[in-house]
Short mmCIF file of C-alpha atoms and ligand atoms in Angstrom, two decimals:
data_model
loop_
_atom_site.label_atom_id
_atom_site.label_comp_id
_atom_site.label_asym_id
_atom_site.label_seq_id
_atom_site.Cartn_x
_atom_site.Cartn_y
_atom_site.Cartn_z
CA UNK A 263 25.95 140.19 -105.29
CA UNK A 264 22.97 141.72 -104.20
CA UNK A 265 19.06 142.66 -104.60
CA UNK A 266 17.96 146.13 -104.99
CA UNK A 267 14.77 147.90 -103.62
CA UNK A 268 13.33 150.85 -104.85
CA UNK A 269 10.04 152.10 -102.06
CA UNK A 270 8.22 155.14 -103.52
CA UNK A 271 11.01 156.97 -105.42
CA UNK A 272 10.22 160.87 -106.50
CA UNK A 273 12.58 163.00 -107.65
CA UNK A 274 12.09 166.70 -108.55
CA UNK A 275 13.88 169.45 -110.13
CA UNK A 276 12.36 172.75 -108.94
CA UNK A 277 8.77 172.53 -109.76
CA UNK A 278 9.56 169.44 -112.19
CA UNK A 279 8.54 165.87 -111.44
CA UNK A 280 11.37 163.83 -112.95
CA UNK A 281 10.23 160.83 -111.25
CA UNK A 282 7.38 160.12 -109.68
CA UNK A 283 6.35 156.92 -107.49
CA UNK A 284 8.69 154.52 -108.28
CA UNK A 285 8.33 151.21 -106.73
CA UNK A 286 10.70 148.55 -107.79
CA UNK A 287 12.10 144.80 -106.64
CA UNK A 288 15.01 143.65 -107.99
CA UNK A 289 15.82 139.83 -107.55
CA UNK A 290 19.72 139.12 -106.73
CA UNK A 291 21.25 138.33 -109.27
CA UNK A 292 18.84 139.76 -112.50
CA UNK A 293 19.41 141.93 -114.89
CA UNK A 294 17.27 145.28 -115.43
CA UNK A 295 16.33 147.18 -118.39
CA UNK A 296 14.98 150.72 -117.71
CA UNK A 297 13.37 151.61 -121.08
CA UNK A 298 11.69 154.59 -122.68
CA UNK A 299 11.54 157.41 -124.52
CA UNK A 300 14.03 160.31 -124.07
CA UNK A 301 13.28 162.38 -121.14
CA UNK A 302 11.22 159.71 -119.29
CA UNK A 303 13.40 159.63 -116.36
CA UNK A 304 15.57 156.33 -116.54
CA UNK A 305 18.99 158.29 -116.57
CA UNK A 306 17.77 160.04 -113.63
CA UNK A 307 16.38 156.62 -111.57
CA UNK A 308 19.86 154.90 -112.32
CA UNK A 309 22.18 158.13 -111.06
CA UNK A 310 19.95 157.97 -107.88
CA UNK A 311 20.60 154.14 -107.13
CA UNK A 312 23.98 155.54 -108.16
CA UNK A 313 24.01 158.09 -105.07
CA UNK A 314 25.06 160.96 -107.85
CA UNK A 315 21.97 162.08 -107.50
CA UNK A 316 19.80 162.44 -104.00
CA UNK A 317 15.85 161.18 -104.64
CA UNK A 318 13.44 163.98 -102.98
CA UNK A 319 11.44 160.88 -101.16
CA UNK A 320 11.28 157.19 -101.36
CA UNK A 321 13.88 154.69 -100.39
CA UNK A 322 16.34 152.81 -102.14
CA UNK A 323 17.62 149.79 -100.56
CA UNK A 324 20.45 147.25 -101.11
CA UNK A 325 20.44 144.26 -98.94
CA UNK A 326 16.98 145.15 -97.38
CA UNK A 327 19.54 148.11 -96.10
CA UNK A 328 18.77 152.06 -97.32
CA UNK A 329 22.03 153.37 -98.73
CA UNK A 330 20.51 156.87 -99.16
CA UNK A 331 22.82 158.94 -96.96
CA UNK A 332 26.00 156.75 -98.26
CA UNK A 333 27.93 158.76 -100.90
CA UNK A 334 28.96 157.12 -104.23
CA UNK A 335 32.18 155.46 -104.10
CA UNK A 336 30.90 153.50 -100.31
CA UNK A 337 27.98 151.69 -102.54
CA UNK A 338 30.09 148.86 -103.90
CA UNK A 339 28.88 150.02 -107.78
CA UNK A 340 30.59 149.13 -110.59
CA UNK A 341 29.39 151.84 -113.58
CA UNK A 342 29.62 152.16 -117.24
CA UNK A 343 28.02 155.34 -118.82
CA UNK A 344 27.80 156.46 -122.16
CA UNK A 345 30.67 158.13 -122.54
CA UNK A 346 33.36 155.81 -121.79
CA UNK A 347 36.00 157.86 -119.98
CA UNK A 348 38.92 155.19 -120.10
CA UNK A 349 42.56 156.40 -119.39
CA UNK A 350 44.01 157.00 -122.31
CA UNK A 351 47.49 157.19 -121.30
CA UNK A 352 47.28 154.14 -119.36
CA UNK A 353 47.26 150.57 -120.78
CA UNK A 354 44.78 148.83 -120.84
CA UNK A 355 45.64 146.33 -118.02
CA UNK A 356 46.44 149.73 -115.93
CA UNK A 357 42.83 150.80 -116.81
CA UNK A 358 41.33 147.47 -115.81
CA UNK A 359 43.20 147.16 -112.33
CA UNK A 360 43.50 151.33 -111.95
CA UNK A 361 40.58 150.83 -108.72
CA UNK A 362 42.64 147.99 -107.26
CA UNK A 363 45.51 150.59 -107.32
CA UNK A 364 43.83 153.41 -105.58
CA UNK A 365 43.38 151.00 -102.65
CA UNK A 366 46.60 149.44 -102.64
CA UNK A 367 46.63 146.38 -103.55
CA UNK A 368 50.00 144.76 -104.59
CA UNK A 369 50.80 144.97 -108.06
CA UNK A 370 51.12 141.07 -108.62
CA UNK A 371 47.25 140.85 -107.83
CA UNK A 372 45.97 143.94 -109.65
CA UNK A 373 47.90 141.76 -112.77
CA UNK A 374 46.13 138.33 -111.76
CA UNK A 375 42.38 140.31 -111.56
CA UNK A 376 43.54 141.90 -115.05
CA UNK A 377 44.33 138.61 -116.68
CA UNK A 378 41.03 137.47 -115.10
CA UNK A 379 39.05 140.09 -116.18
CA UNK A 380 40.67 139.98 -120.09
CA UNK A 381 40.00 136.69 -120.20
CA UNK A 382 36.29 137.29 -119.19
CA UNK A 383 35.88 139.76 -121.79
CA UNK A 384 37.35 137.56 -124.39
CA UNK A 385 40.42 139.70 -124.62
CA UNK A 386 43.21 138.12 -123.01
CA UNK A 387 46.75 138.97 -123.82
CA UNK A 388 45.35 142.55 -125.11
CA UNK A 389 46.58 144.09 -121.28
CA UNK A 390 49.69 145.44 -122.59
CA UNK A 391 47.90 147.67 -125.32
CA UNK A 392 46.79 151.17 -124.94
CA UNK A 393 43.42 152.21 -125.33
CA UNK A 394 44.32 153.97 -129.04
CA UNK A 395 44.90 150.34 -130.39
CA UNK A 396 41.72 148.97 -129.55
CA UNK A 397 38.51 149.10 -132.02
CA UNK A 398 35.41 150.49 -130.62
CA UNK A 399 33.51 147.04 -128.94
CA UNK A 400 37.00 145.79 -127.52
CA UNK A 401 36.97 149.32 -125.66
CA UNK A 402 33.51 148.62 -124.63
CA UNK A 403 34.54 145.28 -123.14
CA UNK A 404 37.51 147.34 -121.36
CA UNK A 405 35.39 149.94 -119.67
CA UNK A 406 33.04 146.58 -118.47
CA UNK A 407 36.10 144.80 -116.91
CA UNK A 408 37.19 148.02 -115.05
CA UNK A 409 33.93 148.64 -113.89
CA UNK A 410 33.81 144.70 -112.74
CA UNK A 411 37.39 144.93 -111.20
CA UNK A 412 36.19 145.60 -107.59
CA UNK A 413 33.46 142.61 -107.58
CA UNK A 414 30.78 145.12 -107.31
CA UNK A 415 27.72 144.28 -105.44
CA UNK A 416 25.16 146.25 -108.32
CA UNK A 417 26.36 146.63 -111.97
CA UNK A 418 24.86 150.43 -113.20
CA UNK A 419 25.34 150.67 -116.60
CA UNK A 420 23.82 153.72 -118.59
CA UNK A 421 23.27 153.32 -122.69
CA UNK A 422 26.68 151.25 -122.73
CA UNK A 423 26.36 150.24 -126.05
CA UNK A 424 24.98 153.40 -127.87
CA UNK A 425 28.24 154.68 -129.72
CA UNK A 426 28.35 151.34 -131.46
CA UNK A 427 27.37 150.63 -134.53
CA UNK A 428 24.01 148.31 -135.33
CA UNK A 429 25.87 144.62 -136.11
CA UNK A 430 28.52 145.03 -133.31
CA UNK A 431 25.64 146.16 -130.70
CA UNK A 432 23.85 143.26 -131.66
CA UNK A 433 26.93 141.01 -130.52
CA UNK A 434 27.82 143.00 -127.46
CA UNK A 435 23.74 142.82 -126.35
CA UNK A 436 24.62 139.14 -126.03
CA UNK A 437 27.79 139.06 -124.96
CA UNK A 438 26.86 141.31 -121.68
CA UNK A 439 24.27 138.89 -121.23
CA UNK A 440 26.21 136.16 -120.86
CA UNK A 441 28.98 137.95 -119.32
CA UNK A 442 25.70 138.89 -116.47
CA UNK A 443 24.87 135.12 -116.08
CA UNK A 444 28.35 133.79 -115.61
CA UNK A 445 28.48 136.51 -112.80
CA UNK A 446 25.58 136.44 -111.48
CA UNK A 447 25.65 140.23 -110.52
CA UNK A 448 22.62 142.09 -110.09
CA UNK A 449 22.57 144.67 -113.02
CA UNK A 450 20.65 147.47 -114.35
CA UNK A 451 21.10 149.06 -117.92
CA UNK A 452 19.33 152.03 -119.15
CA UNK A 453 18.43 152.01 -122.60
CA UNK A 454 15.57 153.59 -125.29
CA UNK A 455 16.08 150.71 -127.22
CA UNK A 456 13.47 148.00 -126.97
CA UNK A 457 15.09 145.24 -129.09
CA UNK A 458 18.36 145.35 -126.54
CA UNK A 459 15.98 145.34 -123.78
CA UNK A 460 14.37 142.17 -124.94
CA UNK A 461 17.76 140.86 -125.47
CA UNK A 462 19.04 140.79 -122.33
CA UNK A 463 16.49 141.47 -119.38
CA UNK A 464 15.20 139.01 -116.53
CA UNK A 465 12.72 141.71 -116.07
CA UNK A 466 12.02 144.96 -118.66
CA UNK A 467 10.66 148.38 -117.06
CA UNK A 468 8.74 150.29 -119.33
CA UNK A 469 8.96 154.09 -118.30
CA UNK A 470 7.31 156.96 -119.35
CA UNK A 471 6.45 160.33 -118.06
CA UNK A 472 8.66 159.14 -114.78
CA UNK A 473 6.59 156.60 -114.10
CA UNK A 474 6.43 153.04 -114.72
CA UNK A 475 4.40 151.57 -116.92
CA UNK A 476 5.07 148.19 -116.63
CA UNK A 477 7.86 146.07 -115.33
CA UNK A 478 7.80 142.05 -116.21
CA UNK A 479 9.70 139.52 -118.11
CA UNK A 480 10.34 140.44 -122.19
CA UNK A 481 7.83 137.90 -123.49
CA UNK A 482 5.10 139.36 -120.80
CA UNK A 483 5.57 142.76 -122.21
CA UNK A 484 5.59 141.82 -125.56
CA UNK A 485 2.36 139.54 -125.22
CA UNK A 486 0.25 141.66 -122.41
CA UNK A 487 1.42 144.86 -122.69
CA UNK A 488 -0.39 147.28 -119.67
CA UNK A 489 -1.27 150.16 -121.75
CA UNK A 490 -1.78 151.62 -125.08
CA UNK A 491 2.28 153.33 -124.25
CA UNK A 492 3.46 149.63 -123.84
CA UNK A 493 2.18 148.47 -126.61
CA UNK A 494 3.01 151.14 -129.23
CA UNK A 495 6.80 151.32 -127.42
CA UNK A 496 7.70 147.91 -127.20
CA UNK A 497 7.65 146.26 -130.96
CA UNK A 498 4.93 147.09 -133.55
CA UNK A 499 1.58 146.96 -132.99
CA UNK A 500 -1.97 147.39 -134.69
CA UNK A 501 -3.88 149.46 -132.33
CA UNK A 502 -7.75 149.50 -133.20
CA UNK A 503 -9.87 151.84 -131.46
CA UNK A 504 -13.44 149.66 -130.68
CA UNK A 505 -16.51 149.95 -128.55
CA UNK A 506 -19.41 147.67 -127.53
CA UNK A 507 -22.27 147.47 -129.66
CA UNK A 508 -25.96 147.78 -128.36
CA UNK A 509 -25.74 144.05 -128.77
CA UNK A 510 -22.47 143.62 -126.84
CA UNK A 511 -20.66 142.44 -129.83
CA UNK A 512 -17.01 143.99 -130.51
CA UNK A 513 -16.91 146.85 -133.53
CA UNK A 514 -14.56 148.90 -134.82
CA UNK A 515 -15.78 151.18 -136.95
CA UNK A 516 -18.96 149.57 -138.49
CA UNK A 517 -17.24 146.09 -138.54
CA UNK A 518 -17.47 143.48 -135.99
CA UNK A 519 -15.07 141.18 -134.34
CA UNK A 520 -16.14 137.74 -133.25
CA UNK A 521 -14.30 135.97 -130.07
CA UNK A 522 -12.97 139.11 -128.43
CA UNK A 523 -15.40 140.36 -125.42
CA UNK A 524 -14.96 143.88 -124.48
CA UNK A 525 -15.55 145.15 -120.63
CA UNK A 526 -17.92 147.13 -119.38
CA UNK A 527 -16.22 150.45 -118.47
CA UNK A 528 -17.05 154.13 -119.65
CA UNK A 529 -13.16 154.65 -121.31
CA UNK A 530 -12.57 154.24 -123.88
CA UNK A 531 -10.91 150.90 -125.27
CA UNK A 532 -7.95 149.67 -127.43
CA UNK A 533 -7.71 146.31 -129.18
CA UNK A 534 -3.76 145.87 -129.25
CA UNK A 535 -2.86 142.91 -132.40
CA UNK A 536 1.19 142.23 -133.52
CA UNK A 537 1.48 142.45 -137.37
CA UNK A 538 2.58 138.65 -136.96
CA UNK A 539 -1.27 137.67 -135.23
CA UNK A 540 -2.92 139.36 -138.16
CA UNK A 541 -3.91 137.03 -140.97
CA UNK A 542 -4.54 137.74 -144.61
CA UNK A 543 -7.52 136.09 -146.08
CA UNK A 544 -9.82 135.52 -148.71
CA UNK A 545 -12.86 137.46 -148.55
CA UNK A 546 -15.42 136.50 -146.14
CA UNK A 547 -13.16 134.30 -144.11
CA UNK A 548 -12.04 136.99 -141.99
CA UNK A 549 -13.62 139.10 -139.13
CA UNK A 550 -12.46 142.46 -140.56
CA UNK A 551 -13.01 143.36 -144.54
CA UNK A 552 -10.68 145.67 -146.21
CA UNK A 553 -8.79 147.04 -149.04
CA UNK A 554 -4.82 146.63 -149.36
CA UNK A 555 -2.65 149.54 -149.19
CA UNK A 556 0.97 148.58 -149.92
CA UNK A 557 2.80 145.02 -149.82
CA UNK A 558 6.42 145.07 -148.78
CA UNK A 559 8.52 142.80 -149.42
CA UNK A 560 11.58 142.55 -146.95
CA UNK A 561 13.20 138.65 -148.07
CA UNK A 562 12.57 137.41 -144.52
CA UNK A 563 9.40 138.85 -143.77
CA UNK A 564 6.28 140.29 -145.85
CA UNK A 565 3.87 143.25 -144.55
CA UNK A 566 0.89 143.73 -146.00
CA UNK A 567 -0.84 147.05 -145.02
CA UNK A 568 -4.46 146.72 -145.08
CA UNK A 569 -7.05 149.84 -144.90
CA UNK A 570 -9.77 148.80 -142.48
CA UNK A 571 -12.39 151.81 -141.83
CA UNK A 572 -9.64 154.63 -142.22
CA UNK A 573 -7.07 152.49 -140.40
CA UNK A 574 -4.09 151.05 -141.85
CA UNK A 575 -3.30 147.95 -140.28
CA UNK A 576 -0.18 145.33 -140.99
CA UNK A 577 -0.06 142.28 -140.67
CA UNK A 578 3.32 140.11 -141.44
CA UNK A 579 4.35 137.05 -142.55
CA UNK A 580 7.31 135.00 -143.90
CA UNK A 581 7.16 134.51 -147.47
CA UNK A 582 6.12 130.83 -147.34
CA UNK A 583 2.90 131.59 -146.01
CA UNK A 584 2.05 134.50 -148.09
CA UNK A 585 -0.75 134.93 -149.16
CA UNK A 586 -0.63 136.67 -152.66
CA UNK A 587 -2.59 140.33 -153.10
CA UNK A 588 -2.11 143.06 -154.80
CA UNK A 589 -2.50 146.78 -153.94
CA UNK A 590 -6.30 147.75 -154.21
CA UNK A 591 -7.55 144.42 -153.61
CA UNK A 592 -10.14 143.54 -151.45
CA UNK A 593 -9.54 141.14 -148.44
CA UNK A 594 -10.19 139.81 -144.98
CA UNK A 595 -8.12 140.12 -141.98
CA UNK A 596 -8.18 136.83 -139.65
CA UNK A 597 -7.70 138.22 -135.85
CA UNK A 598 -7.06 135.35 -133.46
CA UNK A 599 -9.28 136.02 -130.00
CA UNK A 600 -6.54 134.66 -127.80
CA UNK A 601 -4.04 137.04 -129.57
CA UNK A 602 -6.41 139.97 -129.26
CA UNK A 603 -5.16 142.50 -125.91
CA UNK A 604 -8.20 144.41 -125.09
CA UNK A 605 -6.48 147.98 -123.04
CA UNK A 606 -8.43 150.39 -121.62
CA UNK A 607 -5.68 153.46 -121.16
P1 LIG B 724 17.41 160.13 -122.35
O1 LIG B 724 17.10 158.79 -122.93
O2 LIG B 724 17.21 161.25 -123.32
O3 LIG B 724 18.72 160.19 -121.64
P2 LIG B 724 16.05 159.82 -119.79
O4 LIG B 724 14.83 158.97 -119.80
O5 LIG B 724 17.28 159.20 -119.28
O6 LIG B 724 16.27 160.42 -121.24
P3 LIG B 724 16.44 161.80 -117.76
O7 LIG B 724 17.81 162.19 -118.16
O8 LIG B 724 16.28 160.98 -116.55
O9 LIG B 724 15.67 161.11 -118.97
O10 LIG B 724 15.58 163.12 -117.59
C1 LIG B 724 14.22 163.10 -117.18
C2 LIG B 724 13.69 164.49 -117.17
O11 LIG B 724 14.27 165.24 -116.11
C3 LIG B 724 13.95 165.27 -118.45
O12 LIG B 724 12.81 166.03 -118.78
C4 LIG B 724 15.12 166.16 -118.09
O13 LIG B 724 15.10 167.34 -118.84
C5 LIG B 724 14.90 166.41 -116.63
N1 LIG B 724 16.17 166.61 -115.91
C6 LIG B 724 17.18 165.72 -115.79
N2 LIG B 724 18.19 166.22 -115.06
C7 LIG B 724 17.82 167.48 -114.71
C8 LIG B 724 18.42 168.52 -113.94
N3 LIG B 724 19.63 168.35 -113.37
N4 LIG B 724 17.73 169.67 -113.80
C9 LIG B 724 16.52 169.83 -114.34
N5 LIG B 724 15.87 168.89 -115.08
C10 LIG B 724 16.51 167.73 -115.26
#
């Protein structure tokens, strides 16, 4: 077990900036989430703390020690990519204990670590099946126990869960979780996916254009997002363009918004508000008037989209605290200061 430094990290291809000034911390013992878009450069971070891929500058250190010029198989990794690559003619307690093997360890305790391991993943007894008979999460699980066989010191797993399907990736999101915490083994995942970031970090990194955005815990993103980019990327948000009046007051468009002060700066400025801090309300209780665009109705949840000087905004609800409107009605929206993120890129 181990904690990971990242100093300065650039990585090009030809004239292309893949990554570009990457500075990162990771705690012993934490789990990671690189997220983004496709093509921001996560894939490419994670194969360089993976040695499969050499950085142009920077430093990556594990221990406080820089394992740039050791190759691969010398970093103590264990890695899971996307594609799952498990032997298929071996069984699965062969495919488990197959690194034990290559170094030689007797066959009595490359059997104990597979029990071990099966029993970790919730599969025990499955050791004397091949990989054919399993379903799709149970190979999953496999290709994490392999990867885990050798006690590594950094767990690099890239989109792990992708090729499953929406309810089982839910389970699995969880179950590596806890499967990280009963370890305690510092691990990074890469993933596009916000919700499974959420799920599982001790600390999210919000990438984009090879650089990072942002990097702090879930809620922190969620609630203080950096940027305009971490904001839009990381749930739904309303994102109001506004500027300061000649009496300092907050507008957007011609409307005004009491309780949220705006800086004084010459770029221009973003008032970031989750569907679920917007308020429906009758008219003239709310800071912002408009006229309602659509209402739907999802059982759980209700959005209301609301036209607000050629913005559609949404705000949600559950459906005991609806409040009833129709489409073309006017109404208020009730924006709650402390609730109100004021970016300014
Ligand atoms: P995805 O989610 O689609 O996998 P990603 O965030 O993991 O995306 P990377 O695979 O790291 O993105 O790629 C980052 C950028 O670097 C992309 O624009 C990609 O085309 C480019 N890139 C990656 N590998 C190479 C390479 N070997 N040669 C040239 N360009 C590359």
């Amino acid at each position: 077990m181990s904690g990971l430094a990242l100093k300065n990290i650039r990585k090009e291809f030809g004239s292309f900036v893949a990554v570009d000034n990457v500075e990162l911390s990771v705690p012993q013992g934490s789990f990671v989430c690189l997220l983004g878009p496709s093509g921001c450069g996560k894939t490419t971070l994670l194969r360089m703390i993976a040695g499969l891929e050499k950085q142009t500058s920077g430093e990556i250190l594990i221990d406080g020690q820089d394992i740039t010029g050791i190759p691969t198989h010398k970093r103590e990794l264990g890695m899971v990519f996307q594609s799952l690559a498990l032997f298929p003619h071996l069984t699965v307690a062969e495919n488990i204990s197959y690194a034990l093997k290559i170094r030689g360890v007797s066959k009595a305790e490359q059997q104990a670590r597979a029990e071990e391991l099966l029993e970790l993943i919730h599969l025990p007894g499955y050791g004397d099946r091949t990989v054919s008979q399993l379903s799709g999460g149970q190979r999953q699980r496999v290709a994490i126990a392999r990867a885990l066989a050798l006690s590594p010191k950094l767990f690099l797993l890239d989109e792990p869960l992708s090729a499953l399907d929406a309810k089982l990736r839910e389970d699995m999101q969880v179950e590596l979780r806890q499967l990280q915490q009963k370890l305690g083994i510092t691990t990074i995942v890469v993933t596009h996916d916000q919700r499974e970031a959420m799920t599982m970090a001790d600390l999210v990194v919000v990438m984009g254009e090879g650089r990072i955005r942002q990097s702090a815990k879930p809620v922190e993103i969620y609630r203080k997002p950096a940027d305009t980019f971490v904001a839009d990327f990381i749930g739904a948000t309303n994102l109001l363009p506004v500027r300061k009046g000649n009496e300092g007051q907050t507008l957007f468009g011609n409307q005004k918004i009491d309780g949220v002060s705006l800086p004084e700066t010459s770029s221009s400025l973003t008032l970031s508000v989750r569907p679920e801090d917007l308020h429906v309300v009758g008219l003239e209780n709310g800071a912002l008037r408009g006229t309602v665009s659509f209402v739907r109705d999802l059982g759980a949840t209700v959005e209301t989209f609301v036209d607000v000087v050629g913005e559609t905004l949404t705000a949600v609800t559950t459906p005991r605290e609806r409040v009833e409107v129709s489409v073309g009605q006017e109404v208020c929206l009730h924006l709650p200061p402390e609730n109100c993120v004021v970016l300014t890129q």
